[in-house]
């Protein structure tokens, strides 16, 4: 497979463009990444250089070229129940604590509100893992008012998430057999999430580096394996904004290889069994 | 929701129609061309994931279509349809970069298996590439995190050392030592960027 080589000038141009539209910071040494991800777009649009692609994107006011570039450049790698320990803590500590706190606060409410946001949901595996965990744990969902929102900057990822259909290969990465049998049905060679689980979630396209106060407040935010693509300044802005929309006793969950040390002093880590989650300092 | 977009080329209208119907039924997006000339026009206008072309056609033949498709995008897979007597030219075509060839009349089941293989190979290649990049970024990030934590641990260790020194400074009376130690902890001079 041959790919068009990218020049140093074009790397400059495109990394800047990609940063401006998505906040994704690509190191200038990663020419191979730009070539393998954007090369196919040159073929698709019949262009002969990355500079021409950049021009086409700039001149396209309907932003369809921008959308395609973001879809191509974003790394959507994800899997069901990623970081097992995190999901254990979510199931055995975070949700039970939250329900205790919420039912104690307003015992008169007919149903307990639980608002969860998966801030970079990619193709949806994280969201459906959360939904299945809730369903397994809470059984009768009518007693709760669950709002489960999945957002991502990639249009293609969000529509796949919303579709809820996964290949055998994607299912094999993390979905236990019993849960597969219980919550998916086969369509051709693929598996489709059942309507009951699908209906728990909503999806929308959202750039995390633009203000997102309009989403409202959340009890739990999953923001995993996305800030790793941002520069340190943008990470600070992002986690500060998350602190703004989190309930005082809310919980933030980040990726198992990530850390907030030196990123956002408003959060403090809490250790439970083998896993760490974050809460606002002086919260509760 | 099949993801391969296919160009079908054959100068025999019946064969073309049969294959088009068969592939559309399987939800593949299909474009057709009635000869090599028309195929080249289509290829110029849009890049296809798979081109399925008859080998023997008047004017621009299957090899011509193959070359044009590969020139437009090396990622395009080309399948050739051959009459049984033209096996040797089919082998030549493989040398020119065709992915596979099928004998006419085409067995639809066989064609679908080849297409599925192409599709799953592409998906695997794409996920392998994603995985590689994700690992790369994660590893890099974990390195930064460890670096940051190392600095933080070093800072706390040196603070602890300073406080230990103050507390064991026998030239000061006990009350003064505690006061100075508290002052040191709160004005932590080691805290920095
Ligand atoms: C590696 S995936 C992580 C998916 C999931 N959270 C997990 O941990 O498995 C990273 C996702 O972040 C998304 N992303 C990158 N930049 C973004 C931005 N500025 N705003 C929102 N999402 C972004 C990408 O499209 C990609 O789907």
Short mmCIF file of C-alpha atoms and ligand atoms in Angstrom, two decimals:
data_model
loop_
_atom_site.label_atom_id
_atom_site.label_comp_id
_atom_site.label_asym_id
_atom_site.label_seq_id
_atom_site.Cartn_x
_atom_site.Cartn_y
_atom_site.Cartn_z
CA UNK A 1 0.00 0.00 0.00
CA UNK A 2 1.56 3.26 -1.08
CA UNK A 3 0.75 6.50 0.65
CA UNK A 4 1.53 10.00 -0.49
CA UNK A 5 4.49 11.41 1.45
CA UNK A 6 3.86 14.51 3.51
CA UNK A 7 6.30 17.45 3.46
CA UNK A 8 7.54 19.38 6.51
CA UNK A 9 5.48 22.43 5.50
CA UNK A 10 2.37 20.33 5.16
CA UNK A 11 2.95 18.78 8.59
CA UNK A 12 3.12 22.29 10.03
CA UNK A 13 -0.06 23.31 8.23
CA UNK A 14 -2.11 20.25 9.11
CA UNK A 15 -1.06 19.79 12.73
CA UNK A 16 -2.03 23.41 13.31
CA UNK A 17 -5.34 22.95 11.50
CA UNK A 18 -6.13 19.75 13.41
CA UNK A 19 -5.25 21.42 16.70
CA UNK A 20 -7.53 24.37 15.89
CA UNK A 21 -10.56 22.25 15.06
CA UNK A 22 -10.17 19.48 17.64
CA UNK A 23 -7.50 20.30 20.21
CA UNK A 24 -5.73 17.08 19.23
CA UNK A 25 -2.01 17.82 19.57
CA UNK A 26 0.00 15.76 17.10
CA UNK A 27 3.75 15.71 17.45
CA UNK A 28 5.55 16.99 14.38
CA UNK A 29 7.56 13.77 14.25
CA UNK A 30 4.44 11.73 13.55
CA UNK A 31 4.41 12.13 9.78
CA UNK A 32 3.41 8.48 9.39
CA UNK A 33 0.27 9.15 11.39
CA UNK A 34 -0.81 12.01 9.12
CA UNK A 35 0.02 9.92 6.05
CA UNK A 36 -1.87 6.79 7.06
CA UNK A 37 -4.88 8.66 8.42
CA UNK A 38 -5.23 11.41 5.81
CA UNK A 39 -3.85 9.60 2.75
CA UNK A 40 -7.18 7.88 2.05
CA UNK A 41 -8.90 11.31 2.02
CA UNK A 42 -6.57 12.45 -0.77
CA UNK A 43 -7.76 9.47 -2.82
CA UNK A 44 -11.36 10.06 -1.91
CA UNK A 45 -11.34 13.71 -2.96
CA UNK A 46 -8.94 13.11 -5.86
CA UNK A 47 -6.36 15.53 -4.45
CA UNK A 48 -2.64 15.32 -5.08
CA UNK A 49 -1.25 16.87 -1.89
CA UNK A 50 -1.97 17.40 1.80
CA UNK A 51 -1.76 21.13 1.16
CA UNK A 52 -4.67 20.80 -1.26
CA UNK A 53 -6.62 18.90 1.40
CA UNK A 54 -5.98 21.71 3.86
CA UNK A 55 -7.19 24.27 1.32
CA UNK A 56 -10.28 22.24 0.56
CA UNK A 57 -11.09 21.99 4.28
CA UNK A 58 -10.59 25.72 4.79
CA UNK A 59 -12.83 26.60 1.87
CA UNK A 60 -15.62 24.18 2.79
CA UNK A 61 -18.21 26.12 4.73
CA UNK A 62 -20.44 23.10 5.20
CA UNK A 63 -17.53 21.59 7.12
CA UNK A 64 -17.89 18.16 5.60
CA UNK A 65 -14.16 18.02 4.86
CA UNK A 66 -13.39 19.10 8.44
CA UNK A 67 -15.69 16.36 9.72
CA UNK A 68 -13.89 13.76 7.61
CA UNK A 69 -10.48 14.96 8.78
CA UNK A 70 -11.55 14.76 12.44
CA UNK A 71 -13.07 11.31 11.90
CA UNK A 72 -9.82 10.16 10.30
CA UNK A 73 -7.41 11.70 12.79
CA UNK A 74 -9.20 10.79 16.03
CA UNK A 75 -8.09 7.52 17.56
CA UNK A 76 -11.32 5.77 18.49
CA UNK A 77 -9.71 2.70 20.04
CA UNK A 78 -11.92 1.53 22.89
CA UNK A 79 -13.41 -1.64 24.35
CA UNK A 80 -16.24 -2.87 26.52
CA UNK A 81 -15.56 -2.69 30.28
CA UNK A 82 -12.16 -1.10 29.69
CA UNK A 83 -10.18 -1.19 32.97
CA UNK A 84 -12.08 -3.89 34.91
CA UNK A 85 -11.18 -2.42 38.31
CA UNK A 86 -12.77 0.88 37.37
CA UNK A 87 -16.05 -0.83 36.58
CA UNK A 88 -15.85 -2.83 39.83
CA UNK A 89 -15.54 0.39 41.84
CA UNK A 90 -18.27 2.01 39.80
CA UNK A 91 -20.59 -0.88 40.56
CA UNK A 92 -19.66 -1.60 44.19
CA UNK A 93 -18.92 1.84 45.55
CA UNK A 94 -19.69 4.86 43.39
CA UNK A 95 -23.27 3.98 42.42
CA UNK A 96 -24.33 2.63 45.85
CA UNK A 97 -22.87 5.73 47.59
CA UNK A 98 -24.59 8.02 45.13
CA UNK A 99 -27.96 6.34 45.56
CA UNK A 100 -27.61 6.47 49.35
CA UNK A 101 -26.79 10.15 49.24
CA UNK A 102 -29.56 11.00 46.77
CA UNK A 103 -32.33 9.00 48.42
CA UNK A 104 -31.39 10.42 51.81
CA UNK A 105 -31.44 13.97 50.52
CA UNK A 106 -34.91 13.92 49.00
CA UNK A 107 -36.71 10.81 50.26
CA UNK A 108 -39.99 12.21 48.99
CA UNK A 109 -38.93 12.06 45.32
CA UNK A 110 -40.64 9.21 43.48
CA UNK A 111 -37.44 8.31 41.65
CA UNK A 112 -33.74 8.87 42.28
CA UNK A 113 -31.97 10.97 39.63
CA UNK A 114 -28.65 9.66 38.33
CA UNK A 115 -26.87 11.72 35.67
CA UNK A 116 -23.83 10.23 33.99
CA UNK A 117 -21.72 11.63 31.17
CA UNK A 118 -19.25 9.70 29.04
CA UNK A 119 -17.28 12.67 27.74
CA UNK A 120 -15.43 10.99 24.87
CA UNK A 121 -17.53 7.95 24.20
CA UNK A 122 -15.97 6.95 20.87
CA UNK A 123 -18.05 4.17 19.30
CA UNK A 124 -20.17 3.67 22.44
CA UNK A 125 -18.60 0.70 24.24
CA UNK A 126 -18.04 2.80 27.39
CA UNK A 127 -21.64 4.01 27.44
CA UNK A 128 -23.15 0.55 26.98
CA UNK A 129 -20.79 -0.89 29.60
CA UNK A 130 -22.11 1.74 32.04
CA UNK A 131 -25.72 1.06 31.03
CA UNK A 132 -25.36 -2.70 31.41
CA UNK A 133 -23.67 -2.27 34.81
CA UNK A 134 -26.55 -0.07 35.98
CA UNK A 135 -29.15 -2.53 34.69
CA UNK A 136 -27.39 -5.49 36.34
CA UNK A 137 -27.04 -3.66 39.64
CA UNK A 138 -30.32 -1.79 39.91
CA UNK A 139 -32.59 -4.30 38.15
CA UNK A 140 -35.76 -2.19 38.38
CA UNK A 141 -34.76 0.95 36.52
CA UNK A 142 -38.17 2.57 37.03
CA UNK A 143 -37.12 3.58 40.52
CA UNK A 144 -34.42 5.80 39.04
CA UNK A 145 -34.33 8.69 36.62
CA UNK A 146 -31.22 7.82 34.65
CA UNK A 147 -29.69 10.28 32.24
CA UNK A 148 -26.78 8.70 30.40
CA UNK A 149 -25.13 10.95 27.83
CA UNK A 150 -22.36 9.95 25.43
CA UNK A 151 -20.50 12.61 23.45
CA UNK A 152 -17.56 12.61 21.08
CA UNK A 153 -16.04 14.98 18.56
CA UNK A 154 -16.06 12.36 15.81
CA UNK A 155 -19.27 12.29 13.84
CA UNK A 156 -18.57 8.78 12.57
CA UNK A 157 -17.92 7.50 16.10
CA UNK A 158 -21.10 9.08 17.47
CA UNK A 159 -23.25 7.59 14.74
CA UNK A 160 -21.75 4.15 15.27
CA UNK A 161 -22.39 4.50 19.01
CA UNK A 162 -25.94 5.48 18.33
CA UNK A 163 -26.38 2.52 15.95
CA UNK A 164 -25.27 0.10 18.66
CA UNK A 165 -24.01 -2.62 16.30
CA UNK A 166 -20.65 -4.29 16.93
CA UNK A 167 -18.56 -6.81 15.05
CA UNK A 168 -17.59 -10.14 16.53
CA UNK A 169 -14.08 -8.76 16.93
CA UNK A 170 -15.27 -5.76 18.96
CA UNK A 171 -17.54 -7.91 21.11
CA UNK A 172 -14.73 -10.34 21.89
CA UNK A 173 -12.77 -7.47 23.36
CA UNK A 174 -14.30 -7.25 26.82
CA UNK A 175 -17.93 -8.34 26.62
CA UNK A 176 -18.48 -11.38 28.84
CA UNK A 177 -20.50 -14.20 27.21
CA UNK A 178 -23.40 -14.13 29.72
CA UNK A 179 -23.88 -10.38 29.23
CA UNK A 180 -23.61 -10.79 25.47
CA UNK A 181 -26.40 -13.37 25.51
CA UNK A 182 -28.50 -11.22 27.78
CA UNK A 183 -28.15 -7.80 26.21
CA UNK A 184 -27.33 -8.30 22.50
CA UNK A 185 -29.01 -9.98 19.57
CA UNK A 186 -27.24 -11.21 16.44
CA UNK A 187 -27.70 -9.36 13.14
CA UNK A 188 -25.85 -11.18 10.36
CA UNK A 189 -22.26 -11.56 11.50
CA UNK A 190 -22.64 -8.72 14.06
CA UNK A 191 -24.31 -8.06 17.39
CA UNK A 192 -26.86 -5.37 18.19
CA UNK A 193 -27.45 -3.92 21.64
CA UNK A 194 -31.00 -4.56 22.89
CA UNK A 195 -33.54 -1.74 22.79
CA UNK A 196 -33.90 -1.54 26.57
CA UNK A 197 -30.18 -0.77 27.01
CA UNK A 198 -30.03 1.41 23.90
CA UNK A 199 -32.93 3.51 25.21
CA UNK A 200 -31.02 4.37 28.41
CA UNK A 201 -28.48 6.43 26.45
CA UNK A 202 -28.42 9.51 24.26
CA UNK A 203 -25.54 10.54 22.05
CA UNK A 204 -24.41 13.82 20.60
CA UNK A 205 -21.41 15.33 18.88
CA UNK A 206 -19.42 17.63 21.15
CA UNK A 207 -15.95 19.18 21.17
CA UNK A 208 -14.62 18.98 24.73
CA UNK A 209 -12.46 22.03 24.21
CA UNK A 210 -15.46 24.27 23.61
CA UNK A 211 -17.54 25.34 26.65
CA UNK A 212 -20.11 22.68 27.61
CA UNK A 213 -21.95 24.29 30.54
CA UNK A 214 -25.18 23.95 28.57
CA UNK A 215 -25.17 20.19 29.16
CA UNK A 216 -26.30 20.81 32.73
CA UNK A 217 -24.87 19.18 35.85
CA UNK A 218 -23.72 15.60 36.35
CA UNK A 219 -23.25 13.19 39.24
CA UNK A 220 -20.64 11.08 37.48
CA UNK A 221 -18.34 11.98 34.60
CA UNK A 222 -16.24 9.47 32.71
CA UNK A 223 -13.48 11.36 30.89
CA UNK A 224 -11.11 8.59 29.92
CA UNK A 225 -8.27 8.36 27.44
CA UNK A 226 -9.06 11.58 25.63
CA UNK A 227 -7.08 14.25 27.52
CA UNK A 228 -3.97 12.27 26.58
CA UNK A 229 -4.37 13.72 23.08
CA UNK A 230 -4.41 17.32 24.38
CA UNK A 231 -1.60 19.63 25.47
CA UNK A 232 -1.16 20.44 29.19
CA UNK A 233 -2.87 23.85 28.98
CA UNK A 234 -5.97 22.42 27.33
CA UNK A 235 -6.11 19.60 29.89
CA UNK A 236 -6.26 22.18 32.67
CA UNK A 237 -9.10 24.05 30.98
CA UNK A 238 -11.01 20.82 30.35
CA UNK A 239 -10.82 19.46 33.90
CA UNK A 240 -11.66 22.86 35.34
CA UNK A 241 -14.82 22.95 33.27
CA UNK A 242 -15.67 19.43 34.36
CA UNK A 243 -15.24 20.56 37.99
CA UNK A 244 -17.73 23.34 37.23
CA UNK A 245 -20.49 21.03 36.06
CA UNK A 246 -19.95 18.23 38.60
CA UNK A 247 -22.23 18.02 41.66
CA UNK A 248 -20.33 18.81 44.90
CA UNK A 249 -20.41 15.13 45.87
CA UNK A 250 -20.03 13.93 42.29
CA UNK A 251 -17.37 11.62 40.89
CA UNK A 252 -14.88 11.98 38.04
CA UNK A 253 -13.34 8.90 36.49
CA UNK A 254 -10.28 9.18 34.27
CA UNK A 255 -8.28 6.54 32.39
CA UNK A 256 -6.29 4.04 34.43
CA UNK A 257 -2.97 5.36 33.08
CA UNK A 258 -3.88 9.03 33.51
CA UNK A 259 -3.27 11.42 36.41
CA UNK A 260 -4.57 14.83 37.51
CA UNK A 261 -1.41 15.72 39.46
CA UNK A 262 -0.55 19.25 38.42
CA UNK A 263 -3.57 19.39 36.12
CA UNK A 264 -6.48 20.40 38.32
CA UNK A 265 -6.02 21.02 42.06
CA UNK A 266 -9.79 21.20 42.57
CA UNK A 267 -9.96 17.40 42.46
CA UNK A 268 -8.62 14.98 45.01
CA UNK A 269 -8.01 11.30 44.36
CA UNK A 270 -9.91 8.69 46.35
CA UNK A 271 -8.55 5.20 46.53
CA UNK A 272 -10.86 2.22 46.68
CA UNK A 273 -9.63 -1.37 46.39
CA UNK A 274 -7.44 -1.35 43.29
CA UNK A 275 -8.75 1.77 41.66
CA UNK A 276 -8.74 5.56 41.89
CA UNK A 277 -11.55 8.01 41.29
CA UNK A 278 -11.73 11.76 41.89
CA UNK A 279 -13.99 14.06 43.88
CA UNK A 280 -14.04 17.80 44.39
CA UNK A 281 -12.03 19.00 47.38
CA UNK A 282 -14.30 20.10 50.19
CA UNK A 283 -17.28 18.57 48.40
CA UNK A 284 -20.14 16.56 49.93
CA UNK B 1 -24.40 -1.24 6.42
CA UNK B 2 -21.72 -2.86 4.26
CA UNK B 3 -18.78 -0.53 4.04
CA UNK B 4 -17.23 -1.55 0.70
CA UNK B 5 -18.18 0.62 -2.19
CA UNK B 6 -18.00 -1.38 -5.41
CA UNK B 7 -17.61 -0.67 -9.12
CA UNK B 8 -18.84 -3.44 -11.41
CA UNK B 9 -17.61 -3.52 -15.02
CA UNK B 10 -18.82 -5.90 -17.74
CA UNK B 11 -19.74 -5.47 -21.40
CA UNK B 12 -22.26 -8.29 -21.11
CA UNK B 13 -25.43 -6.54 -19.88
CA UNK B 14 -27.01 -9.72 -18.49
CA UNK B 15 -23.97 -10.69 -16.43
CA UNK B 16 -23.73 -7.11 -15.20
CA UNK B 17 -27.37 -7.04 -14.13
CA UNK B 18 -27.19 -10.39 -12.32
CA UNK B 19 -24.15 -9.38 -10.28
CA UNK B 20 -25.53 -5.93 -9.54
CA UNK B 21 -28.76 -7.44 -8.19
CA UNK B 22 -26.88 -10.01 -6.12
CA UNK B 23 -24.57 -7.46 -4.51
CA UNK B 24 -27.29 -4.87 -3.91
CA UNK B 25 -29.34 -7.53 -2.14
CA UNK B 26 -26.40 -7.94 0.25
CA UNK B 27 -26.50 -4.17 0.87
CA UNK B 28 -23.30 -3.35 -0.95
CA UNK B 29 -23.34 0.08 -2.59
CA UNK B 30 -22.77 -0.76 -6.29
CA UNK B 31 -21.97 1.40 -9.32
CA UNK B 32 -21.92 -0.19 -12.79
CA UNK B 33 -20.09 0.50 -16.04
CA UNK B 34 -20.91 -1.15 -19.38
CA UNK B 35 -17.35 -1.07 -20.74
CA UNK B 36 -13.77 -0.09 -19.95
CA UNK B 37 -14.26 3.45 -21.22
CA UNK B 38 -17.17 4.13 -18.88
CA UNK B 39 -15.30 2.46 -16.02
CA UNK B 40 -12.39 4.86 -16.40
CA UNK B 41 -14.81 7.77 -16.22
CA UNK B 42 -16.30 6.42 -12.99
CA UNK B 43 -12.88 5.80 -11.49
CA UNK B 44 -11.83 9.36 -12.30
CA UNK B 45 -14.90 10.68 -10.50
CA UNK B 46 -14.76 8.65 -7.32
CA UNK B 47 -12.47 6.19 -5.59
CA UNK B 48 -13.82 2.69 -5.04
CA UNK B 49 -12.89 0.14 -2.41
CA UNK B 50 -13.38 -2.74 -4.82
CA UNK B 51 -13.49 -2.88 -8.63
CA UNK B 52 -14.87 -6.08 -10.14
CA UNK B 53 -14.14 -6.15 -13.86
CA UNK B 54 -14.49 -8.49 -16.77
CA UNK B 55 -11.06 -9.24 -18.23
CA UNK B 56 -11.96 -9.50 -21.92
CA UNK B 57 -13.66 -6.38 -23.19
CA UNK B 58 -13.35 -4.55 -26.53
CA UNK B 59 -11.38 -1.31 -26.31
CA UNK B 60 -10.09 -0.80 -22.79
CA UNK B 61 -9.96 -4.28 -21.26
CA UNK B 62 -9.87 -5.52 -17.66
CA UNK B 63 -6.14 -4.88 -17.38
CA UNK B 64 -6.72 -1.26 -18.45
CA UNK B 65 -9.39 -0.88 -15.79
CA UNK B 66 -7.11 -2.53 -13.23
CA UNK B 67 -4.28 -0.13 -13.98
CA UNK B 68 -6.54 2.92 -13.84
CA UNK B 69 -8.06 1.84 -10.53
CA UNK B 70 -4.68 1.15 -8.94
CA UNK B 71 -3.33 4.48 -10.23
CA UNK B 72 -6.25 6.32 -8.70
CA UNK B 73 -5.85 4.59 -5.35
CA UNK B 74 -3.47 1.83 -4.37
CA UNK B 75 -6.02 0.89 -1.71
CA UNK B 76 -8.56 -0.25 -4.28
CA UNK B 77 -8.85 -4.03 -4.56
CA UNK B 78 -9.45 -5.32 -8.07
CA UNK B 79 -11.17 -8.64 -8.84
CA UNK B 80 -11.08 -9.99 -12.39
CA UNK B 81 -13.76 -12.05 -14.07
CA UNK B 82 -12.43 -14.43 -16.69
CA UNK B 83 -13.71 -16.98 -19.12
CA UNK B 84 -12.15 -20.37 -18.35
CA UNK B 85 -9.92 -20.33 -21.46
CA UNK B 86 -8.18 -17.10 -20.44
CA UNK B 87 -6.55 -18.46 -17.28
CA UNK B 88 -3.13 -17.37 -18.39
CA UNK B 89 -4.17 -13.73 -18.77
CA UNK B 90 -5.80 -13.95 -15.35
CA UNK B 91 -2.44 -14.91 -13.92
CA UNK B 92 -0.88 -11.98 -15.76
CA UNK B 93 -3.48 -9.75 -14.20
CA UNK B 94 -2.54 -10.96 -10.73
CA UNK B 95 1.00 -9.90 -11.52
CA UNK B 96 -0.37 -6.44 -12.30
CA UNK B 97 -1.81 -6.14 -8.83
CA UNK B 98 -5.24 -7.78 -9.02
CA UNK B 99 -6.35 -9.26 -5.69
CA UNK B 100 -8.06 -12.33 -7.11
CA UNK B 101 -9.92 -13.66 -10.12
CA UNK B 102 -13.18 -15.52 -10.60
CA UNK B 103 -14.31 -17.69 -13.48
CA UNK B 104 -17.46 -16.79 -15.38
CA UNK B 105 -20.29 -17.44 -14.85
CA UNK B 106 -19.60 -16.01 -11.42
CA UNK B 107 -20.63 -18.02 -8.39
CA UNK B 108 -22.19 -15.29 -6.21
CA UNK B 109 -21.50 -17.21 -3.00
CA UNK B 110 -17.81 -17.38 -3.85
CA UNK B 111 -17.71 -13.65 -4.67
CA UNK B 112 -19.43 -12.77 -1.38
CA UNK B 113 -16.84 -14.75 0.57
CA UNK B 114 -14.02 -12.88 -1.15
CA UNK B 115 -15.70 -9.54 -0.41
CA UNK B 116 -16.22 -10.46 3.22
CA UNK B 117 -12.56 -11.38 3.51
CA UNK B 118 -11.54 -8.04 2.01
CA UNK B 119 -13.87 -6.23 4.39
CA UNK B 120 -12.70 -8.00 7.51
CA UNK B 121 -9.06 -7.65 6.50
CA UNK B 122 -9.58 -3.89 6.15
CA UNK B 123 -11.29 -3.65 9.50
CA UNK B 124 -8.52 -5.60 11.19
CA UNK B 125 -5.85 -3.47 9.58
CA UNK B 126 -7.65 -0.31 10.64
CA UNK B 127 -8.10 -1.48 14.25
CA UNK B 128 -4.49 -2.64 14.43
CA UNK B 129 -3.37 0.80 13.33
CA UNK B 130 -5.69 2.49 15.88
CA UNK B 131 -4.44 0.20 18.62
CA UNK B 132 -0.84 1.00 17.79
CA UNK B 133 -1.47 4.75 17.94
CA UNK B 134 -3.55 4.51 21.14
CA UNK B 135 -0.80 2.49 22.82
CA UNK B 136 1.79 4.97 21.66
CA UNK B 137 -0.12 7.94 23.09
CA UNK B 138 -0.98 6.11 26.32
CA UNK B 139 2.60 5.06 26.88
CA UNK B 140 3.88 8.55 26.22
CA UNK B 141 1.28 9.96 28.61
CA UNK B 142 2.07 7.41 31.31
CA UNK B 143 5.73 8.40 31.03
CA UNK B 144 4.82 12.04 31.58
CA UNK B 145 2.64 11.10 34.52
CA UNK B 146 5.39 9.05 36.13
CA UNK B 147 7.79 11.93 35.58
CA UNK B 148 5.39 14.33 37.28
CA UNK B 149 4.87 11.97 40.20
CA UNK B 150 8.63 11.47 40.57
CA UNK B 151 9.08 15.23 40.90
CA UNK B 152 6.24 15.45 43.39
CA UNK B 153 7.67 12.65 45.52
CA UNK B 154 11.12 14.28 45.43
CA UNK B 155 9.60 17.61 46.46
CA UNK B 156 7.78 16.07 49.42
CA UNK B 157 10.90 14.15 50.45
CA UNK B 158 12.98 17.32 50.52
CA UNK B 159 10.26 19.15 52.46
CA UNK B 160 10.18 16.32 54.97
CA UNK B 161 13.96 16.52 55.28
CA UNK B 162 13.84 20.28 55.97
CA UNK B 163 11.19 19.81 58.64
CA UNK B 164 13.15 16.97 60.23
CA UNK B 165 16.20 19.25 60.41
CA UNK B 166 14.27 22.06 62.02
CA UNK B 167 12.66 19.75 64.56
CA UNK B 168 15.98 18.32 65.60
CA UNK B 169 17.77 21.69 65.78
CA UNK B 170 18.96 21.74 69.39
CA UNK B 171 19.94 25.41 69.25
CA UNK B 172 16.21 26.27 69.31
CA UNK B 173 13.79 25.68 72.15
CA UNK B 174 10.92 23.23 71.51
CA UNK B 175 8.16 25.79 70.99
CA UNK B 176 10.25 27.70 68.45
CA UNK B 177 11.10 24.53 66.54
CA UNK B 178 7.43 23.63 66.06
CA UNK B 179 6.60 27.16 65.01
CA UNK B 180 9.43 27.20 62.50
CA UNK B 181 8.50 23.76 61.19
CA UNK B 182 4.90 24.80 60.65
CA UNK B 183 6.06 27.92 58.91
CA UNK B 184 8.29 25.86 56.66
CA UNK B 185 5.45 23.48 55.79
CA UNK B 186 3.00 26.25 54.95
CA UNK B 187 5.44 28.46 53.04
CA UNK B 188 6.72 25.39 51.33
CA UNK B 189 9.62 26.78 49.34
CA UNK B 190 10.01 23.54 47.42
CA UNK B 191 6.61 23.96 45.81
CA UNK B 192 7.05 25.13 42.27
CA UNK B 193 6.17 24.40 38.70
C1 LIG C 1 -9.18 6.54 22.65
S1 LIG C 1 -10.86 7.04 22.56
C2 LIG C 1 -11.41 6.78 24.22
C3 LIG C 1 -12.79 6.16 24.28
C4 LIG C 1 -13.28 5.77 25.67
N1 LIG C 1 -13.46 6.92 26.55
C5 LIG C 1 -12.33 4.77 26.31
O1 LIG C 1 -11.62 5.14 27.25
O2 LIG C 1 -12.29 3.64 25.86
C6 LIG C 1 -10.65 8.81 22.43
C7 LIG C 1 -11.88 9.54 21.86
O3 LIG C 1 -11.75 10.94 22.10
C8 LIG C 1 -12.36 11.63 21.03
N2 LIG C 1 -11.87 13.03 21.01
C9 LIG C 1 -10.67 13.50 20.61
N3 LIG C 1 -10.63 14.84 20.71
C10 LIG C 1 -11.84 15.22 21.20
C11 LIG C 1 -12.42 16.50 21.53
N4 LIG C 1 -11.74 17.66 21.36
N5 LIG C 1 -13.67 16.51 22.02
C12 LIG C 1 -14.37 15.36 22.19
N6 LIG C 1 -13.88 14.13 21.89
C13 LIG C 1 -12.62 14.08 21.40
C14 LIG C 1 -11.97 10.81 19.83
O4 LIG C 1 -12.85 11.04 18.75
C15 LIG C 1 -12.02 9.37 20.37
O5 LIG C 1 -13.27 8.78 20.07
#
